[in-house]
Amino acid sequence: MAQFLQAIGELVRGLSSPSIVPVRWDNALRIPPPIISQPEQQTMTNLDPFDDLVWLEITVPSRLTNRIKAEFNNRFTGQTCTTFEAASVVLWQCRTRAIMSNPETPALFLFAANVRNHVGARQGYYGNCATVQVVMEKSSTVAKGGILDLVKMIKDSKEKIADQLKKYEGSKP
């Protein structure tokens, strides 16, 4: 999306063509299936329908996300915590605490992950290269766990993407 918007901006500014030439057909792009394990699939099929959702705005204070990021960086030297990870764990933990009835129930956290670098998308390919990544843990662990441990779970899930895609490539018929 960023490449596309950059190209539009360049054309609007009067350039005759974008600095990154668009790839109009990229048949080299590998398209893997969703990377969701059997237990996660089973849990997701048992979810209630989402027809009763309501619009809700939530603010996660930047002071809180900055504190989480700083504490994570101090505890895990050489690793950084993103704002997305910090805000996500706050929401995941608060939501789990609010709805938890059975501490053994899985608490899923699903997020879109960019896989452009893992699937062979060439520069200039404007298509989407994303997958859904799932983090699953017991509700009690998410509700009562340390916030930095939850950040680590999300980071670990992100780090598994390349291996999961390689595993898929190796299993092709």
PDB file of C-alpha atoms in Angstrom:
ATOM      1  CA  MET A   1       0.000   0.000   0.000  1.00  0.00           C
ATOM      2  CA  ALA A   2       2.850   2.376   0.854  1.00  0.00           C
ATOM      3  CA  GLN A   3       4.487   1.768  -2.538  1.00  0.00           C
ATOM      4  CA  PHE A   4       1.204   2.468  -4.285  1.00  0.00           C
ATOM      5  CA  LEU A   5       0.565   5.703  -2.371  1.00  0.00           C
ATOM      6  CA  GLN A   6       4.139   6.838  -3.004  1.00  0.00           C
ATOM      7  CA  ALA A   7       3.665   6.223  -6.746  1.00  0.00           C
ATOM      8  CA  ILE A   8       0.395   8.188  -6.759  1.00  0.00           C
ATOM      9  CA  GLY A   9       2.109  11.060  -4.942  1.00  0.00           C
ATOM     10  CA  GLU A  10       4.944  11.097  -7.467  1.00  0.00           C
ATOM     11  CA  LEU A  11       2.514  11.194 -10.395  1.00  0.00           C
ATOM     12  CA  VAL A  12       0.506  13.983  -8.744  1.00  0.00           C
ATOM     13  CA  ARG A  13       3.732  15.969  -8.291  1.00  0.00           C
ATOM     14  CA  GLY A  14       4.259  15.773 -12.056  1.00  0.00           C
ATOM     15  CA  LEU A  15       6.736  12.917 -12.529  1.00  0.00           C
ATOM     16  CA  SER A  16       6.196  11.110 -15.818  1.00  0.00           C
ATOM     17  CA  SER A  17       6.462   7.706 -14.109  1.00  0.00           C
ATOM     18  CA  PRO A  18       6.880   6.468 -10.535  1.00  0.00           C
ATOM     19  CA  SER A  19      10.401   5.942  -9.175  1.00  0.00           C
ATOM     20  CA  ILE A  20       9.527   2.280  -8.574  1.00  0.00           C
ATOM     21  CA  VAL A  21       8.183   0.860 -11.816  1.00  0.00           C
ATOM     22  CA  PRO A  22       4.990  -1.120 -11.200  1.00  0.00           C
ATOM     23  CA  VAL A  23       5.012  -4.865 -11.792  1.00  0.00           C
ATOM     24  CA  ARG A  24       1.770  -5.482 -13.601  1.00  0.00           C
ATOM     25  CA  TRP A  25       1.882  -9.272 -13.437  1.00  0.00           C
ATOM     26  CA  ASP A  26       4.097 -11.151 -11.043  1.00  0.00           C
ATOM     27  CA  ASN A  27       3.570 -14.857 -11.593  1.00  0.00           C
ATOM     28  CA  ALA A  28       6.576 -15.645  -9.414  1.00  0.00           C
ATOM     29  CA  LEU A  29       4.669 -14.683  -6.280  1.00  0.00           C
ATOM     30  CA  ARG A  30       4.048 -17.699  -4.093  1.00  0.00           C
ATOM     31  CA  ILE A  31       0.624 -17.643  -2.466  1.00  0.00           C
ATOM     32  CA  PRO A  32       0.569 -19.795   0.666  1.00  0.00           C
ATOM     33  CA  PRO A  33      -2.547 -20.920   2.505  1.00  0.00           C
ATOM     34  CA  PRO A  34      -3.466 -19.400   5.860  1.00  0.00           C
ATOM     35  CA  ILE A  35      -1.061 -20.436   8.597  1.00  0.00           C
ATOM     36  CA  ILE A  36      -3.454 -21.539  11.313  1.00  0.00           C
ATOM     37  CA  SER A  37      -2.941 -24.696  13.357  1.00  0.00           C
ATOM     38  CA  GLN A  38      -5.638 -27.295  13.914  1.00  0.00           C
ATOM     39  CA  PRO A  39      -6.372 -26.247  17.546  1.00  0.00           C
ATOM     40  CA  GLU A  40      -6.654 -22.610  16.461  1.00  0.00           C
ATOM     41  CA  GLN A  41      -8.994 -23.560  13.596  1.00  0.00           C
ATOM     42  CA  GLN A  42     -11.178 -25.552  15.999  1.00  0.00           C
ATOM     43  CA  THR A  43     -11.348 -22.669  18.475  1.00  0.00           C
ATOM     44  CA  MET A  44     -12.218 -20.178  15.733  1.00  0.00           C
ATOM     45  CA  THR A  45     -15.041 -22.347  14.339  1.00  0.00           C
ATOM     46  CA  ASN A  46     -16.625 -22.453  17.795  1.00  0.00           C
ATOM     47  CA  LEU A  47     -16.800 -18.652  18.070  1.00  0.00           C
ATOM     48  CA  ASP A  48     -20.212 -17.038  18.262  1.00  0.00           C
ATOM     49  CA  PRO A  49     -21.342 -15.077  15.202  1.00  0.00           C
ATOM     50  CA  PHE A  50     -20.270 -11.450  15.133  1.00  0.00           C
ATOM     51  CA  ASP A  51     -23.709  -9.996  14.307  1.00  0.00           C
ATOM     52  CA  ASP A  52     -23.977  -8.113  17.596  1.00  0.00           C
ATOM     53  CA  LEU A  53     -20.793  -6.049  17.275  1.00  0.00           C
ATOM     54  CA  VAL A  54     -20.943  -2.351  18.088  1.00  0.00           C
ATOM     55  CA  TRP A  55     -18.664   0.547  17.174  1.00  0.00           C
ATOM     56  CA  LEU A  56     -16.262   1.441  19.975  1.00  0.00           C
ATOM     57  CA  GLU A  57     -13.358   3.844  20.142  1.00  0.00           C
ATOM     58  CA  ILE A  58     -10.559   3.028  22.545  1.00  0.00           C
ATOM     59  CA  THR A  59      -7.575   5.189  23.382  1.00  0.00           C
ATOM     60  CA  VAL A  60      -4.397   3.561  24.607  1.00  0.00           C
ATOM     61  CA  PRO A  61      -2.353   6.424  26.080  1.00  0.00           C
ATOM     62  CA  SER A  62       1.028   6.970  24.429  1.00  0.00           C
ATOM     63  CA  ARG A  63       2.503   7.286  27.928  1.00  0.00           C
ATOM     64  CA  LEU A  64       1.496   3.656  28.539  1.00  0.00           C
ATOM     65  CA  THR A  65       2.778   2.320  25.208  1.00  0.00           C
ATOM     66  CA  ASN A  66       6.052   4.234  25.663  1.00  0.00           C
ATOM     67  CA  ARG A  67       6.489   2.734  29.142  1.00  0.00           C
ATOM     68  CA  ILE A  68       5.840  -0.797  27.839  1.00  0.00           C
ATOM     69  CA  LYS A  69       8.303  -0.265  24.981  1.00  0.00           C
ATOM     70  CA  ALA A  70      10.996   1.076  27.341  1.00  0.00           C
ATOM     71  CA  GLU A  71      10.534  -1.767  29.842  1.00  0.00           C
ATOM     72  CA  PHE A  72      10.629  -4.360  27.054  1.00  0.00           C
ATOM     73  CA  ASN A  73      13.793  -2.858  25.570  1.00  0.00           C
ATOM     74  CA  ASN A  74      15.437  -2.897  29.027  1.00  0.00           C
ATOM     75  CA  ARG A  75      14.425  -6.492  29.771  1.00  0.00           C
ATOM     76  CA  PHE A  76      15.144  -7.960  26.330  1.00  0.00           C
ATOM     77  CA  THR A  77      18.390  -6.322  25.263  1.00  0.00           C
ATOM     78  CA  GLY A  78      18.785  -6.076  21.509  1.00  0.00           C
ATOM     79  CA  GLN A  79      15.053  -6.417  20.823  1.00  0.00           C
ATOM     80  CA  THR A  80      12.599  -3.587  20.391  1.00  0.00           C
ATOM     81  CA  CYS A  81       8.897  -3.435  21.080  1.00  0.00           C
ATOM     82  CA  THR A  82       6.773  -1.652  18.490  1.00  0.00           C
ATOM     83  CA  THR A  83       3.867   0.645  19.281  1.00  0.00           C
ATOM     84  CA  PHE A  84       1.581  -1.908  17.595  1.00  0.00           C
ATOM     85  CA  GLU A  85       2.812  -4.657  19.941  1.00  0.00           C
ATOM     86  CA  ALA A  86       2.513  -2.469  23.044  1.00  0.00           C
ATOM     87  CA  ALA A  87      -1.007  -1.250  22.244  1.00  0.00           C
ATOM     88  CA  SER A  88      -2.113  -4.718  21.139  1.00  0.00           C
ATOM     89  CA  VAL A  89      -1.134  -6.441  24.375  1.00  0.00           C
ATOM     90  CA  VAL A  90      -2.955  -3.802  26.417  1.00  0.00           C
ATOM     91  CA  LEU A  91      -6.140  -4.403  24.410  1.00  0.00           C
ATOM     92  CA  TRP A  92      -5.696  -8.205  24.385  1.00  0.00           C
ATOM     93  CA  GLN A  93      -5.214  -8.339  28.150  1.00  0.00           C
ATOM     94  CA  CYS A  94      -8.053  -5.910  28.962  1.00  0.00           C
ATOM     95  CA  ARG A  95     -10.479  -7.699  26.639  1.00  0.00           C
ATOM     96  CA  THR A  96      -9.551 -11.084  28.087  1.00  0.00           C
ATOM     97  CA  ARG A  97     -10.037  -9.836  31.648  1.00  0.00           C
ATOM     98  CA  ALA A  98     -13.420  -8.346  30.731  1.00  0.00           C
ATOM     99  CA  ILE A  99     -14.888 -11.453  29.071  1.00  0.00           C
ATOM    100  CA  MET A 100     -13.092 -14.309  30.847  1.00  0.00           C
ATOM    101  CA  SER A 101     -15.449 -16.796  32.428  1.00  0.00           C
ATOM    102  CA  ASN A 102     -13.365 -19.960  32.234  1.00  0.00           C
ATOM    103  CA  PRO A 103      -9.614 -19.547  32.853  1.00  0.00           C
ATOM    104  CA  GLU A 104      -8.888 -22.509  30.553  1.00  0.00           C
ATOM    105  CA  THR A 105     -10.670 -20.975  27.539  1.00  0.00           C
ATOM    106  CA  PRO A 106      -8.248 -19.989  24.770  1.00  0.00           C
ATOM    107  CA  ALA A 107      -7.727 -16.257  24.314  1.00  0.00           C
ATOM    108  CA  LEU A 108      -6.918 -15.656  20.656  1.00  0.00           C
ATOM    109  CA  PHE A 109      -5.119 -12.632  19.292  1.00  0.00           C
ATOM    110  CA  LEU A 110      -5.213 -12.358  15.493  1.00  0.00           C
ATOM    111  CA  PHE A 111      -3.325  -9.768  13.492  1.00  0.00           C
ATOM    112  CA  ALA A 112      -2.352  -9.112   9.908  1.00  0.00           C
ATOM    113  CA  ALA A 113       1.335  -9.569   9.153  1.00  0.00           C
ATOM    114  CA  ASN A 114       3.260  -8.318   6.148  1.00  0.00           C
ATOM    115  CA  VAL A 115       4.906 -11.233   4.299  1.00  0.00           C
ATOM    116  CA  ARG A 116       6.154  -9.282   1.278  1.00  0.00           C
ATOM    117  CA  ASN A 117       9.804 -10.162   2.014  1.00  0.00           C
ATOM    118  CA  HIS A 118       8.979 -13.839   2.554  1.00  0.00           C
ATOM    119  CA  VAL A 119       6.942 -14.623  -0.575  1.00  0.00           C
ATOM    120  CA  GLY A 120       9.187 -13.246  -3.282  1.00  0.00           C
ATOM    121  CA  ALA A 121       7.239 -10.090  -4.116  1.00  0.00           C
ATOM    122  CA  ARG A 122       9.366  -7.930  -6.362  1.00  0.00           C
ATOM    123  CA  GLN A 123       9.784  -4.232  -5.785  1.00  0.00           C
ATOM    124  CA  GLY A 124       6.961  -2.553  -7.641  1.00  0.00           C
ATOM    125  CA  TYR A 125       4.423  -5.293  -6.919  1.00  0.00           C
ATOM    126  CA  TYR A 126       1.499  -3.295  -5.539  1.00  0.00           C
ATOM    127  CA  GLY A 127      -0.625  -6.251  -4.484  1.00  0.00           C
ATOM    128  CA  ASN A 128      -1.272  -7.305  -0.929  1.00  0.00           C
ATOM    129  CA  CYS A 129       1.204  -9.654   0.700  1.00  0.00           C
ATOM    130  CA  ALA A 130      -0.267 -10.352   4.104  1.00  0.00           C
ATOM    131  CA  THR A 131      -1.285 -13.250   6.252  1.00  0.00           C
ATOM    132  CA  VAL A 132      -3.209 -13.601   9.478  1.00  0.00           C
ATOM    133  CA  GLN A 133      -1.010 -14.563  12.377  1.00  0.00           C
ATOM    134  CA  VAL A 134      -2.565 -16.093  15.486  1.00  0.00           C
ATOM    135  CA  VAL A 135      -1.356 -16.047  19.076  1.00  0.00           C
ATOM    136  CA  MET A 136      -3.289 -18.414  21.331  1.00  0.00           C
ATOM    137  CA  GLU A 137      -2.929 -18.780  25.075  1.00  0.00           C
ATOM    138  CA  LYS A 138      -5.169 -19.700  28.002  1.00  0.00           C
ATOM    139  CA  SER A 139      -7.382 -16.843  29.182  1.00  0.00           C
ATOM    140  CA  SER A 140      -5.868 -17.030  32.662  1.00  0.00           C
ATOM    141  CA  THR A 141      -2.352 -16.606  31.259  1.00  0.00           C
ATOM    142  CA  VAL A 142      -3.345 -13.555  29.220  1.00  0.00           C
ATOM    143  CA  ALA A 143      -5.450 -11.994  31.989  1.00  0.00           C
ATOM    144  CA  LYS A 144      -2.927 -12.484  34.793  1.00  0.00           C
ATOM    145  CA  GLY A 145       0.338 -12.615  32.838  1.00  0.00           C
ATOM    146  CA  GLY A 146       2.999  -9.988  32.642  1.00  0.00           C
ATOM    147  CA  ILE A 147       2.521  -7.474  29.865  1.00  0.00           C
ATOM    148  CA  LEU A 148       6.106  -7.961  28.638  1.00  0.00           C
ATOM    149  CA  ASP A 149       5.542 -11.706  28.363  1.00  0.00           C
ATOM    150  CA  LEU A 150       2.522 -11.032  26.154  1.00  0.00           C
ATOM    151  CA  VAL A 151       4.611  -8.746  23.942  1.00  0.00           C
ATOM    152  CA  LYS A 152       7.148 -11.574  23.654  1.00  0.00           C
ATOM    153  CA  MET A 153       4.375 -13.964  22.538  1.00  0.00           C
ATOM    154  CA  ILE A 154       3.398 -11.615  19.712  1.00  0.00           C
ATOM    155  CA  LYS A 155       7.042 -11.114  18.710  1.00  0.00           C
ATOM    156  CA  ASP A 156       7.631 -14.889  18.746  1.00  0.00           C
ATOM    157  CA  SER A 157       4.589 -15.361  16.522  1.00  0.00           C
ATOM    158  CA  LYS A 158       5.970 -12.820  14.042  1.00  0.00           C
ATOM    159  CA  GLU A 159       9.357 -14.537  14.023  1.00  0.00           C
ATOM    160  CA  LYS A 160       7.755 -17.878  13.094  1.00  0.00           C
ATOM    161  CA  ILE A 161       6.265 -16.529   9.858  1.00  0.00           C
ATOM    162  CA  ALA A 162       9.318 -17.212   7.670  1.00  0.00           C
ATOM    163  CA  ASP A 163       9.643 -20.794   8.938  1.00  0.00           C
ATOM    164  CA  GLN A 164       5.921 -21.421   8.522  1.00  0.00           C
ATOM    165  CA  LEU A 165       6.079 -20.245   4.925  1.00  0.00           C
ATOM    166  CA  LYS A 166       9.178 -22.386   4.246  1.00  0.00           C
ATOM    167  CA  LYS A 167       7.406 -25.381   5.763  1.00  0.00           C
ATOM    168  CA  TYR A 168       4.479 -24.789   3.403  1.00  0.00           C
ATOM    169  CA  GLU A 169       6.822 -24.519   0.404  1.00  0.00           C
ATOM    170  CA  GLY A 170       8.398 -27.858   1.345  1.00  0.00           C
ATOM    171  CA  SER A 171       4.999 -29.570   1.558  1.00  0.00           C
ATOM    172  CA  LYS A 172       3.797 -28.610  -1.930  1.00  0.00           C
ATOM    173  CA  PRO A 173       2.823 -31.634  -4.078  1.00  0.00           C
TER     174      PRO A 173
END
